[in-house]
Coordinates of C-alpha atoms in Angstrom, one line a residue:
M5 CA -0.3 0.0 0.0
S6 CA 1.2 3.7 -0.8
D7 CA 1.4 6.0 2.3
K8 CA -1.8 7.7 0.8
Q9 CA -3.7 4.5 1.2
E10 CA -2.4 3.8 4.5
R11 CA -3.6 7.4 5.8
L12 CA -6.8 6.9 4.1
L13 CA -7.5 3.7 5.8
A14 CA -6.3 5.1 9.3
Y15 CA -8.5 7.8 8.9
L16 CA -11.6 5.7 8.3
A17 CA -10.6 3.7 11.1
R18 CA -10.8 6.7 13.2
A19 CA -14.3 7.8 11.8
E20 CA -17.4 6.7 13.4
G21 CA -19.6 6.7 10.5
W22 CA -19.7 7.4 7.0
V23 CA -16.8 9.7 5.3
T24 CA -17.5 11.5 2.0
A25 CA -14.9 11.5 -0.8
A26 CA -14.2 15.4 -0.6
E27 CA -13.6 14.8 3.3
L28 CA -10.9 12.1 2.7
A29 CA -9.6 14.5 -0.1
D30 CA -9.1 17.2 2.3
R31 CA -7.4 15.1 4.9
L32 CA -5.2 13.4 2.1
G33 CA -4.2 16.6 0.0
V34 CA -5.4 15.1 -3.1
T35 CA -8.6 15.2 -5.5
S36 CA -11.8 13.1 -4.8
R37 CA -10.8 11.4 -8.2
S38 CA -8.1 9.9 -6.4
V39 CA -9.7 9.1 -3.4
R40 CA -11.8 6.7 -5.8
S41 CA -8.6 5.5 -6.9
Y42 CA -7.2 4.6 -3.8
V43 CA -10.4 3.0 -2.8
T44 CA -10.6 0.8 -5.6
S45 CA -7.1 -0.1 -5.4
L46 CA -7.6 -1.1 -1.6
K47 CA -10.7 -3.2 -2.3
A48 CA -8.8 -5.3 -4.9
L49 CA -5.8 -5.8 -2.7
A50 CA -8.2 -6.9 0.0
A51 CA -10.1 -8.9 -1.9
P52 CA -12.1 -11.2 -1.5
L53 CA -12.6 -9.3 2.1
E54 CA -14.9 -6.4 1.7
V55 CA -12.6 -4.0 4.0
I56 CA -14.5 -0.8 2.5
A57 CA -18.1 -0.5 2.0
S58 CA -19.1 2.3 -0.5
S59 CA -22.5 4.2 -0.7
T60 CA -23.9 7.6 -1.8
S61 CA -23.2 8.9 1.6
G62 CA -19.4 7.9 1.1
Y63 CA -17.0 5.2 2.6
R64 CA -17.1 3.4 5.7
L65 CA -14.8 1.0 7.3
D66 CA -16.0 -2.6 7.9
R67 CA -13.8 -3.3 11.3
E68 CA -14.4 -6.9 11.2
S69 CA -13.0 -7.2 7.4
Y70 CA -10.3 -5.0 8.1
A71 CA -9.3 -6.7 11.4
R72 CA -8.9 -10.2 9.5
F73 CA -7.4 -7.8 6.5
L74 CA -4.3 -6.5 9.0
A75 CA -4.1 -10.2 10.6
A76 CA -3.3 -11.8 6.9
R77 CA -0.9 -9.3 6.4
R78 CA 1.1 -9.8 9.1
S79 CA 1.0 -13.3 8.9
R80 CA 2.9 -13.4 5.5
D81 CA 6.3 -14.8 5.4
A82 CA 7.4 -11.2 3.9
V83 CA 5.7 -8.1 3.7
T84 CA 7.8 -6.0 1.3
E85 CA 5.1 -4.7 -1.2
T86 CA 6.2 -0.9 -0.8
P87 CA 9.4 0.8 -0.5
H88 CA 9.3 1.6 3.1
E89 CA 8.4 -2.3 4.2
R90 CA 11.3 -3.2 1.6
V91 CA 13.7 -1.0 3.5
Y92 CA 12.7 -2.6 6.7
H93 CA 13.2 -5.9 5.1
I94 CA 16.8 -5.1 4.2
V95 CA 17.9 -3.7 7.4
R96 CA 16.5 -6.8 8.8
T97 CA 18.6 -8.8 6.3
L98 CA 21.8 -6.8 6.6
A99 CA 21.7 -6.8 10.6
D100 CA 21.6 -10.6 10.1
A101 CA 24.7 -10.8 7.6
A102 CA 27.9 -9.8 9.4
D103 CA 29.8 -9.9 6.4
G104 CA 27.5 -8.0 4.2
T105 CA 24.9 -9.0 1.3
D106 CA 25.3 -9.2 -2.4
V107 CA 22.9 -6.6 -4.1
V108 CA 21.7 -9.2 -6.7
A109 CA 20.7 -11.5 -3.9
L110 CA 18.8 -8.8 -2.1
S111 CA 17.0 -8.2 -5.8
D112 CA 16.2 -11.8 -6.2
G113 CA 15.2 -12.2 -2.5
L114 CA 12.5 -9.6 -3.2
F115 CA 11.5 -10.1 -6.6
V116 CA 12.4 -6.7 -7.6
S117 CA 14.8 -5.2 -10.2
V118 CA 18.3 -4.2 -8.9
S119 CA 17.6 -0.5 -10.1
T120 CA 14.8 -0.8 -7.3
I121 CA 17.5 -2.2 -5.0
E122 CA 19.5 0.9 -5.7
S123 CA 16.7 3.1 -4.7
D124 CA 16.0 1.4 -1.4
L125 CA 19.5 1.3 -0.7
R126 CA 19.7 5.1 -0.9
R127 CA 16.5 5.0 1.7
V128 CA 18.3 2.8 4.2
R129 CA 21.4 5.5 4.4
A130 CA 18.7 8.0 5.2
E131 CA 17.3 5.8 8.0
L132 CA 20.9 5.2 9.2
E133 CA 21.5 8.9 9.7
G134 CA 22.0 10.1 13.3
T135 CA 22.0 6.4 14.1
G136 CA 25.9 6.1 14.6
L137 CA 25.8 3.3 11.8
V138 CA 26.8 3.5 8.0
L139 CA 25.8 1.7 5.2
A140 CA 29.3 0.6 3.5
R141 CA 29.4 -1.0 -0.2
H142 CA 32.2 -2.5 -2.0
E143 CA 30.9 -3.1 -5.4
N144 CA 27.8 -4.9 -5.3
A145 CA 28.4 -6.3 -1.7
V146 CA 26.6 -3.9 1.1
R147 CA 27.0 -4.2 4.8
I148 CA 25.8 -2.3 7.9
E149 CA 28.8 -0.9 10.1
G150 CA 28.4 0.0 13.6
S151 CA 28.0 -0.9 17.1
E152 CA 25.6 -3.6 18.1
G153 CA 23.9 -1.2 20.7
D154 CA 23.2 1.1 17.8
L155 CA 21.9 -1.8 15.6
R156 CA 19.4 -3.0 18.2
R157 CA 17.8 0.6 18.6
L158 CA 17.6 1.1 14.9
L159 CA 15.6 -2.2 14.7
S160 CA 13.8 -1.1 17.5
R161 CA 12.7 2.1 16.1
M162 CA 11.7 0.4 12.5
F163 CA 9.8 -2.1 13.5
R164 CA 7.5 0.4 15.7
D165 CA 7.5 2.7 12.4
E166 CA 6.3 -0.1 10.6
G167 CA 3.1 -0.6 13.0
T168 CA 0.1 1.6 14.1
Q169 CA 0.4 4.8 16.2
G170 CA -1.1 3.1 18.8
F171 CA -0.2 0.5 21.8
L172 CA 2.9 -1.6 20.7
E173 CA 1.3 -5.3 20.3
I174 CA 3.1 -8.1 22.2
A175 CA 1.5 -10.7 19.7
S176 CA 3.3 -8.6 16.8
I177 CA 6.9 -8.6 18.6
E178 CA 6.6 -12.5 19.0
R179 CA 5.9 -12.7 15.6
E180 CA 8.5 -10.8 14.0
F181 CA 11.3 -12.0 16.6
A182 CA 10.2 -15.4 17.1
S183 CA 10.1 -15.1 20.8
S184 CA 7.4 -16.8 22.7
D185 CA 5.8 -16.1 26.0
L186 CA 6.3 -12.4 25.9
S187 CA 2.9 -12.2 27.6
G188 CA 3.9 -14.5 30.5
V189 CA 7.1 -12.4 30.9
K190 CA 5.4 -9.1 30.9
T191 CA 2.9 -10.5 33.8
D192 CA 5.8 -11.7 36.1
L193 CA 7.7 -8.5 35.2
I194 CA 4.7 -6.3 36.3
A195 CA 4.3 -8.3 39.5
M196 CA 7.7 -8.0 40.5
L197 CA 7.8 -4.2 39.8
D198 CA 4.9 -3.9 42.0
S199 CA 6.3 -5.9 44.7
H200 CA 9.2 -3.2 44.9
G201 CA 6.6 -0.2 45.1
Y202 CA 6.8 1.0 41.7
F203 CA 4.1 2.5 39.3
V204 CA 4.4 0.7 35.9
N205 CA 3.7 2.8 33.0
E206 CA 1.6 0.7 30.4
Y207 CA 2.7 3.1 27.5
G208 CA 6.3 2.1 27.8
I209 CA 6.4 -1.7 29.0
N210 CA 6.1 -3.5 25.7
N211 CA 8.6 -1.3 24.5
V212 CA 11.2 -2.7 27.0
L213 CA 9.8 -6.2 25.6
L214 CA 10.5 -5.1 22.1
H215 CA 14.3 -4.8 23.2
L216 CA 14.2 -7.7 24.9
A217 CA 12.9 -9.8 22.1
I218 CA 15.3 -8.2 19.9
A219 CA 18.2 -8.8 22.1
L220 CA 17.1 -12.4 22.5
E221 CA 17.4 -12.8 18.7
R222 CA 20.7 -11.1 18.1
L223 CA 22.1 -13.3 21.3
G224 CA 20.8 -16.4 19.8
K225 CA 22.6 -15.4 16.6
G226 CA 25.9 -15.0 18.2
D227 CA 25.9 -11.2 18.6
T228 CA 27.0 -9.3 21.7
A229 CA 25.8 -6.3 23.0
S230 CA 27.6 -3.1 23.8
P231 CA 29.9 -2.7 26.9
P232 CA 28.0 -2.4 30.3
L233 CA 26.5 0.8 31.1
D234 CA 27.5 3.2 33.8
L235 CA 24.4 3.1 36.0
T236 CA 24.3 4.4 39.1
R237 CA 22.1 2.3 41.2
D238 CA 20.4 2.2 44.6
A239 CA 19.7 -1.2 46.1
S240 CA 16.1 -1.1 44.7
V241 CA 17.4 -0.5 41.5
T242 CA 20.0 -3.2 41.7
D243 CA 17.3 -5.8 42.9
V244 CA 15.5 -5.0 39.9
A245 CA 18.1 -5.9 37.3
T246 CA 19.0 -9.1 39.4
E247 CA 15.3 -10.2 39.5
L248 CA 14.9 -9.0 35.6
S249 CA 17.9 -11.6 34.8
A250 CA 16.4 -14.3 36.6
L251 CA 13.1 -13.8 35.0
V252 CA 14.4 -14.0 31.8
T253 CA 16.3 -17.2 32.7
R254 CA 13.3 -18.9 33.9
H255 CA 11.3 -18.1 30.8
F256 CA 13.8 -18.6 27.9
G257 CA 16.8 -20.5 29.5
V258 CA 19.2 -17.8 28.7
V259 CA 21.6 -16.0 31.0
L260 CA 21.8 -12.5 29.9
G261 CA 25.1 -10.6 29.8
E262 CA 25.7 -7.7 31.9
A263 CA 25.5 -5.2 29.2
D264 CA 21.7 -6.5 28.4
V265 CA 20.7 -6.4 32.1
D266 CA 22.3 -2.6 32.2
Y267 CA 20.3 -1.6 29.2
L268 CA 17.0 -3.1 30.0
T269 CA 17.3 -2.2 33.3
R270 CA 17.9 1.5 32.2
L271 CA 15.0 1.3 30.1
L272 CA 12.8 0.2 32.9
T273 CA 14.1 3.1 35.2
T274 CA 13.9 5.8 32.6
R275 CA 10.5 4.7 30.6
V276 CA 8.8 2.4 32.7
I277 CA 8.7 2.6 36.5
T278 CA 8.3 5.8 39.0
R279 CA 8.4 5.1 42.8
G280 CA 5.8 5.2 45.6
H281 CA 2.4 4.2 44.2
T282 CA 1.5 2.1 47.4
G283 CA 0.1 4.7 49.3
D284 CA 3.2 5.7 51.0
D285 CA 4.4 9.3 51.3
V286 CA 6.0 9.9 48.6
A287 CA 6.9 13.4 49.3
S288 CA 9.0 12.5 52.7
A289 CA 10.4 9.3 51.4
E290 CA 12.1 10.4 48.1
P291 CA 14.9 12.6 48.6
D292 CA 15.5 16.0 46.6
G293 CA 16.5 14.9 43.1
P294 CA 18.4 17.3 40.6
S295 CA 14.8 18.2 39.4
R296 CA 12.9 19.1 42.2
A297 CA 13.8 22.5 42.4
L298 CA 13.4 23.1 38.7
V299 CA 10.1 21.5 39.2
R300 CA 9.1 24.2 42.0
R301 CA 10.2 26.9 40.0
I302 CA 8.1 25.9 36.9
V303 CA 5.3 25.4 39.2
A304 CA 5.5 29.0 40.6
T305 CA 5.6 30.2 37.2
V306 CA 2.5 28.5 36.0
A307 CA 0.6 29.8 39.0
Q308 CA 1.9 33.1 38.0
E309 CA 1.4 33.1 34.3
Y310 CA -1.9 30.7 34.0
L311 CA -3.5 31.2 37.4
V312 CA -3.6 27.4 38.0
D313 CA -2.3 26.2 41.2
L314 CA -0.1 23.0 40.9
D315 CA 1.5 23.7 44.4
D316 CA 1.2 20.2 45.9
E317 CA 4.4 18.3 47.2
E318 CA 3.2 15.0 46.1
F319 CA 2.4 16.3 42.5
I320 CA 5.9 17.8 42.4
V321 CA 8.0 14.9 43.9
R322 CA 6.2 12.6 41.0
L323 CA 6.7 15.0 38.1
S324 CA 10.3 15.2 39.5
L325 CA 11.1 11.8 39.2
H326 CA 9.2 12.2 35.8
V327 CA 11.6 14.7 34.8
D328 CA 14.3 12.8 36.0
N329 CA 13.5 10.2 33.5
L330 CA 12.4 12.4 30.8
I331 CA 16.0 14.2 30.8
A332 CA 17.9 11.2 30.4
R333 CA 15.6 9.7 27.6
A334 CA 16.1 13.1 26.0
K335 CA 20.0 13.3 26.1
E336 CA 20.3 9.8 24.6
S337 CA 17.4 10.7 22.2
A338 CA 15.5 7.8 23.3
Y339 CA 12.0 9.1 23.8
S340 CA 9.0 7.3 25.0
R341 CA 6.2 6.8 22.6
N342 CA 2.7 7.8 24.0
P343 CA 0.0 6.7 21.7
M344 CA -2.5 9.2 23.3
S345 CA -0.8 12.4 21.9
R346 CA -2.9 13.4 19.4
S347 CA -6.2 12.4 21.5
L348 CA -4.6 14.4 24.7
K349 CA -4.0 17.6 22.4
T350 CA -7.7 17.6 20.9
A351 CA -9.6 16.8 24.0
Y352 CA -7.8 18.6 26.8
P353 CA -6.1 21.5 25.1
M354 CA -5.6 23.9 27.8
I355 CA -3.9 20.9 30.0
Y356 CA -1.8 20.1 26.8
E357 CA -0.9 23.9 26.8
L358 CA 0.5 23.6 30.4
A359 CA 2.3 20.7 29.3
V360 CA 4.0 22.3 26.6
F361 CA 5.0 25.4 28.7
I362 CA 6.3 23.0 31.5
A363 CA 8.5 20.9 28.7
S364 CA 9.5 24.4 27.3
E365 CA 11.0 25.4 30.6
I366 CA 12.7 22.1 31.2
Q367 CA 14.0 22.3 27.5
R368 CA 15.5 25.7 28.3
H369 CA 17.3 24.6 31.3
E370 CA 18.5 21.6 30.3
S371 CA 19.5 22.2 27.0
I372 CA 17.5 19.4 25.6
V373 CA 15.0 18.5 22.9
I374 CA 11.2 17.5 24.4
N375 CA 8.9 15.9 21.6
D376 CA 5.0 15.7 21.5
D377 CA 5.0 12.1 23.0
E378 CA 6.9 13.3 26.1
I379 CA 4.7 16.7 26.2
S380 CA 1.9 14.2 26.3
Y381 CA 3.2 12.2 29.2
I382 CA 3.8 15.6 31.1
A383 CA 0.1 16.4 30.2
L384 CA -0.9 13.2 32.0
H385 CA 0.6 14.1 35.1
V386 CA -1.1 17.6 35.0
G387 CA -4.4 16.4 34.1
S388 CA -4.5 13.6 36.7
Y389 CA -3.7 16.1 39.5
L390 CA -6.4 18.6 38.3
E391 CA -8.9 16.0 38.1
R392 CA -8.0 14.8 41.6
Q393 CA -8.0 18.0 42.9
S394 CA -11.7 18.9 41.5
H395 CA -14.1 18.9 38.8
R396 CA -13.3 20.8 36.0
E397 CA -17.0 22.2 36.2
E398 CA -19.2 22.9 39.0
R399 CA -21.8 20.1 40.3
V400 CA -25.1 20.4 38.5
T401 CA -27.6 21.3 41.1
C402 CA -31.2 19.4 41.2
A403 CA -34.6 19.1 43.3
I404 CA -36.1 15.8 43.6
V405 CA -39.9 15.7 43.5
C406 CA -41.2 12.5 45.0
P407 CA -44.5 12.3 46.9
N408 CA -43.9 10.6 50.2
Y409 CA -45.0 7.3 51.4
Y410 CA -43.0 5.7 54.2
D411 CA -39.0 6.4 53.2
V412 CA -39.2 6.5 49.5
A413 CA -37.9 9.7 49.1
L414 CA -35.5 9.5 51.3
T415 CA -34.4 6.2 49.9
L416 CA -34.1 7.5 46.3
R417 CA -32.4 10.4 47.6
A418 CA -29.6 8.3 48.8
R419 CA -29.5 6.3 45.9
I420 CA -29.1 9.4 43.8
E421 CA -26.2 10.7 45.9
A422 CA -24.4 7.2 46.0
T423 CA -24.7 7.0 42.5
L424 CA -24.2 10.5 40.7
G425 CA -23.0 12.7 43.7
S426 CA -19.7 13.3 42.2
D427 CA -21.7 15.4 39.3
L428 CA -24.9 16.4 40.9
Q429 CA -25.8 18.3 44.0
V430 CA -29.4 17.7 45.6
S431 CA -30.7 21.2 46.7
I432 CA -33.9 20.2 48.0
V433 CA -36.3 17.3 48.2
I434 CA -40.1 18.0 48.1
T435 CA -42.6 15.1 49.0
R436 CA -45.7 16.8 48.0
T437 CA -47.9 16.6 45.0
D438 CA -49.0 20.2 45.0
V439 CA -45.4 21.6 43.4
E440 CA -44.7 25.2 42.4
W441 CA -42.7 24.1 39.5
A442 CA -42.2 27.4 38.2
A443 CA -40.7 28.2 41.8
L444 CA -37.8 25.8 41.8
A445 CA -34.4 27.2 40.7
T446 CA -32.1 24.5 40.6
D447 CA -30.7 23.3 37.3
L448 CA -32.8 19.8 37.0
V449 CA -35.9 18.5 38.5
L450 CA -36.3 14.8 39.0
T451 CA -39.3 13.9 39.7
T452 CA -41.6 10.3 40.0
I453 CA -44.7 12.7 39.1
T454 CA -45.2 11.2 35.3
D455 CA -47.3 14.9 34.3
A456 CA -44.8 17.1 35.7
G457 CA -43.8 18.2 32.2
L458 CA -41.5 17.8 29.6
G459 CA -39.0 20.4 29.7
D460 CA -35.2 19.8 29.5
D461 CA -34.6 20.6 33.1
V462 CA -37.2 18.0 34.1
V463 CA -36.1 14.3 34.1
I464 CA -39.0 11.6 34.9
I465 CA -37.6 8.7 36.9
Q466 CA -39.0 5.7 38.8
P467 CA -39.4 5.8 42.8
F468 CA -36.5 3.2 42.7
L469 CA -34.0 4.4 40.4
T470 CA -33.2 2.1 37.6
E471 CA -30.3 2.0 35.2
N472 CA -32.3 3.8 32.5
D473 CA -33.2 6.5 34.8
V474 CA -29.4 6.7 35.9
E475 CA -28.4 7.3 32.0
A476 CA -31.6 9.8 31.8
I477 CA -30.2 12.1 34.5
R478 CA -26.2 11.8 33.1
R479 CA -27.6 12.9 29.8
A480 CA -29.7 16.0 31.3
I481 CA -26.4 16.9 33.6
A482 CA -24.3 16.6 30.1
R483 CA -27.0 19.1 28.6
V484 CA -26.6 21.6 31.3
R485 CA -23.1 21.4 31.0
R486 CA -22.8 22.0 27.5
G487 CA -25.3 24.9 28.2
R488 CA -23.0 26.5 30.6
R489 CA -20.0 25.9 28.1
R490 CA -21.9 27.7 25.3
T491 CA -22.9 30.7 27.6
R492 CA -19.4 31.3 28.8
L493 CA -18.3 30.8 25.3
K494 CA -20.5 33.5 23.8
D495 CA -19.9 35.9 26.6
E496 CA -16.0 35.5 26.9
L497 CA -15.0 34.9 23.4
L498 CA -17.0 36.8 21.0
Q499 CA -15.4 40.0 22.5
F500 CA -12.3 39.3 21.2
F501 CA -13.1 39.3 17.4
D502 CA -12.7 42.1 15.4
A503 CA -13.9 42.7 11.7
S504 CA -10.4 43.8 10.7
L505 CA -8.9 40.7 12.1
F506 CA -10.9 38.5 9.7
E507 CA -9.9 37.3 6.5
R508 CA -11.2 34.2 4.0
N509 CA -9.0 32.9 1.8
L510 CA -5.8 34.1 2.8
H511 CA -3.0 31.6 1.9
A512 CA 0.4 31.0 3.0
A513 CA 3.5 28.7 2.0
D514 CA 3.7 27.4 5.5
E515 CA 2.9 27.7 9.0
A516 CA 6.0 30.3 9.7
E517 CA 4.6 32.5 7.1
M518 CA 1.2 32.6 8.1
I519 CA 1.9 33.1 11.4
T520 CA 4.3 36.3 10.4
V521 CA 1.2 37.3 7.9
L522 CA -1.3 37.4 10.6
G523 CA 1.3 38.8 13.4
E524 CA 1.9 41.6 11.2
R525 CA -1.9 42.5 11.1
M526 CA -2.1 42.2 15.0
M527 CA 0.9 44.8 15.1
R528 CA -0.4 47.2 12.8
A529 CA -3.6 47.2 15.1
G530 CA -1.3 47.9 18.1
I531 CA -2.2 44.4 19.7
I532 CA 1.0 42.8 19.9
G533 CA 5.0 43.4 19.4
Q534 CA 7.6 41.5 17.5
D535 CA 8.4 39.7 20.4
Y536 CA 4.9 37.9 20.6
V537 CA 5.4 36.8 16.7
E538 CA 8.9 35.4 17.7
G539 CA 7.3 33.6 20.6
A540 CA 4.4 32.3 18.5
L541 CA 6.9 31.2 15.9
A542 CA 8.8 29.6 18.6
R543 CA 5.6 28.1 20.3
E544 CA 5.0 26.3 16.9
R545 CA 8.6 24.9 17.0
L546 CA 8.0 23.0 20.2
S547 CA 4.7 21.3 19.2
S548 CA 2.4 21.5 16.3
T549 CA -0.7 24.3 17.3
A550 CA -3.2 22.1 14.8
F551 CA -5.2 20.5 18.0
T552 CA -7.9 19.2 15.8
D553 CA -8.0 18.0 12.1
N554 CA -9.6 21.4 10.9
L555 CA -8.1 23.9 13.4
A556 CA -4.6 25.6 13.8
V557 CA -4.3 27.7 17.0
P558 CA -0.9 29.5 16.8
H559 CA 0.0 31.8 19.9
A560 CA 3.1 32.5 22.3
L561 CA 3.5 31.0 25.5
A562 CA 4.0 34.5 27.0
M563 CA 0.9 36.7 27.4
T564 CA 2.6 40.3 26.2
A565 CA -0.4 41.4 24.2
T566 CA -2.2 44.8 24.9
R567 CA -5.3 43.4 24.7
T568 CA -6.5 39.6 24.1
A569 CA -7.6 39.3 20.4
I570 CA -8.2 36.7 17.6
C571 CA -6.8 37.3 14.1
I572 CA -8.5 34.2 12.4
V573 CA -8.4 33.1 8.7
V574 CA -11.3 30.7 7.2
N575 CA -10.2 29.0 4.0
E576 CA -12.2 26.8 1.6
S577 CA -9.0 25.0 0.6
P578 CA -6.9 23.3 3.7
M579 CA -3.0 23.8 4.1
D580 CA -0.6 21.5 5.7
W581 CA 0.0 22.3 9.4
G582 CA 2.4 20.0 11.3
G583 CA 0.9 16.9 9.9
A584 CA -2.9 18.0 9.7
R585 CA -4.4 19.7 6.9
V586 CA -6.3 22.6 8.7
N587 CA -8.9 25.1 7.1
V588 CA -9.1 27.3 10.0
I589 CA -5.8 29.2 11.4
A590 CA -6.7 31.4 14.6
L591 CA -3.6 33.7 15.7
I592 CA -4.6 34.4 19.5
A593 CA -2.8 37.0 21.0
F594 CA -3.1 36.6 24.9
S595 CA -2.6 39.8 27.4
A596 CA -1.9 39.4 31.1
S597 CA -5.1 41.2 32.2
D598 CA -7.2 38.4 30.5
R599 CA -5.4 35.5 31.7
T600 CA -8.4 34.7 34.2
T601 CA -10.3 33.5 31.0
F602 CA -7.5 31.8 29.5
Q603 CA -8.6 28.3 30.3
A604 CA -12.5 28.6 29.2
I605 CA -11.4 30.7 26.0
F606 CA -8.8 28.0 24.7
D607 CA -10.9 24.9 25.5
Q608 CA -14.0 26.0 24.3
F609 CA -12.6 27.9 21.2
V610 CA -10.9 24.3 20.1
S611 CA -14.2 22.4 21.0
V612 CA -16.0 24.6 18.5
F613 CA -13.8 23.3 15.8
A614 CA -13.5 19.9 16.9
D615 CA -16.7 18.8 14.8
R616 CA -16.0 18.5 11.0
D617 CA -19.6 19.5 10.1
D618 CA -19.7 22.4 12.1
V619 CA -16.4 23.2 10.4
Q620 CA -17.4 22.4 7.1
R621 CA -20.8 25.0 7.5
I622 CA -18.4 27.8 8.9
I623 CA -16.3 27.4 5.6
R624 CA -19.2 27.2 3.4
N625 CA -21.2 30.1 5.2
A626 CA -18.6 32.7 6.8
V627 CA -18.0 34.6 3.5
D628 CA -17.4 37.8 5.7
F629 CA -17.0 38.8 9.3
P630 CA -20.6 39.3 10.0
S631 CA -21.7 35.5 8.7
F632 CA -18.7 34.1 10.3
I633 CA -19.7 35.6 13.6
E634 CA -23.3 34.3 13.3
E635 CA -22.1 30.8 12.1
L636 CA -19.7 30.6 15.1
V637 CA -22.6 31.6 17.4
T638 CA -24.8 28.8 15.4
S639 CA -22.1 26.3 16.1
V640 CA -21.9 27.2 19.8
E641 CA -25.9 27.1 20.3
L642 CA -26.1 23.5 18.6

């Protein structure tokens, strides 16, 4: 499959229903005719499986057939149809051939021409850049030269790249590297780490198992690893290393060398485990590490710049431990993958933005580079702490109306509070039938009186709460919260738009040029200075501001604007932006005086443009500033 076909299937896999050819064309940056051609080719490739269903509504993935298709592709002896797959196969072949391989032999083995292999070898050289490995050639003989450790890291990276962007599957590792019982190793490894009081990062543990599988395969072929690492271990880490070695011997009958044990222990301690999830007082048990003071300074700055309070000792200690490991990974360019990066950025833009700010401070202080995956791990720390501290929205108030009969009303209240108490606050319980409905001032009315009315704020329930009642109440709570968000958005967001800062069909060569053009417009309006534009460009380099498939929100981390304003562009044709294709670009300038509204503006603005139907309607109908505002308000009120 081509890259575009892979991307088409991935987009259909994320979609919940039918997807039109026009939508796919937008996402892929091709014509609708090309989309139809891709679909036809994919159907032929997957035959007799019906992987893609077609109708007048567009295209939809048959998930069961797609799963069988992927399984069939994985089970083939050699999947070498695309250049990318051939490059992986060539690297695997060269890794196994210490004395090199003949170009003609590669051609025969892959059933392609010698000229195709020559082209693939150029791609192999590109893959080796920055790895410490080189592709050496003497006439028709080619080989990979470099250390065993660098070769293993290359195999690990290329194998991960061959798979999906989701969680690394143990079954696929076992198939590729002929390693049985990795699942059993994982079970015992987690139990061992748990017994030492570690929190286990499920996102990273399969990567460690991948390195273990590669090590076992290479050792089975007589290869040796790099010299032992210079690890500074405390007693608990030494115990982990010793038990890990014994665990591998028990499962595979292989005694790992000191170098392999050291490397796997480094992976565990920097990517998978952190201390103190068993209820211990982590703050007092952990000595001050090198990152504790840095995190304290960053937390204080976050409070000052964003008015978000992260000043909690346990949070600081846990984040400091994570930062210690992050710095170690970054210095080796051995970043930890996070399959939730994209979804975290889209669903929690403000939390992600706080993580970007924290990452930028660490990056500046330590002179390292932090990528999107690592930023997402910081976002998980921040989001988890904020969620534990309080709900992001206030509880919804309700009145319970239940005519009294013995203790039925009391029992009903107790059941509602036990089931929904974290989201719902019971303000009053009325046990009479003669109710002044109009006088009730709560967000919701929950009543067992069936003729109470059918307003959005009234939920008819049974005297003995059923599961259907609970779901109905939850839907009503969600409606109330959506209403609150929409009211806030209209009150707080629309005041920051201006007709002079709206443009339709304004195009630029790339992200930097678009930010510069919009920044110059805001500078002419006296809203920002050149420093803000430079800050927005720097922020973009940290992590793409394409928060949804349709919207990019470039901005600076510093709130130095004279007033908060949004310069917005609505384009009929999408442009590439950090791997996405966006139709709407909004350069937001934040001022310090408006920082109390920062979170509400940022989260809610992104949420409006998360729905493709809303975006397409805005693109279609927002021909000028008044119609844009009208469409924006309509989207808010839907």
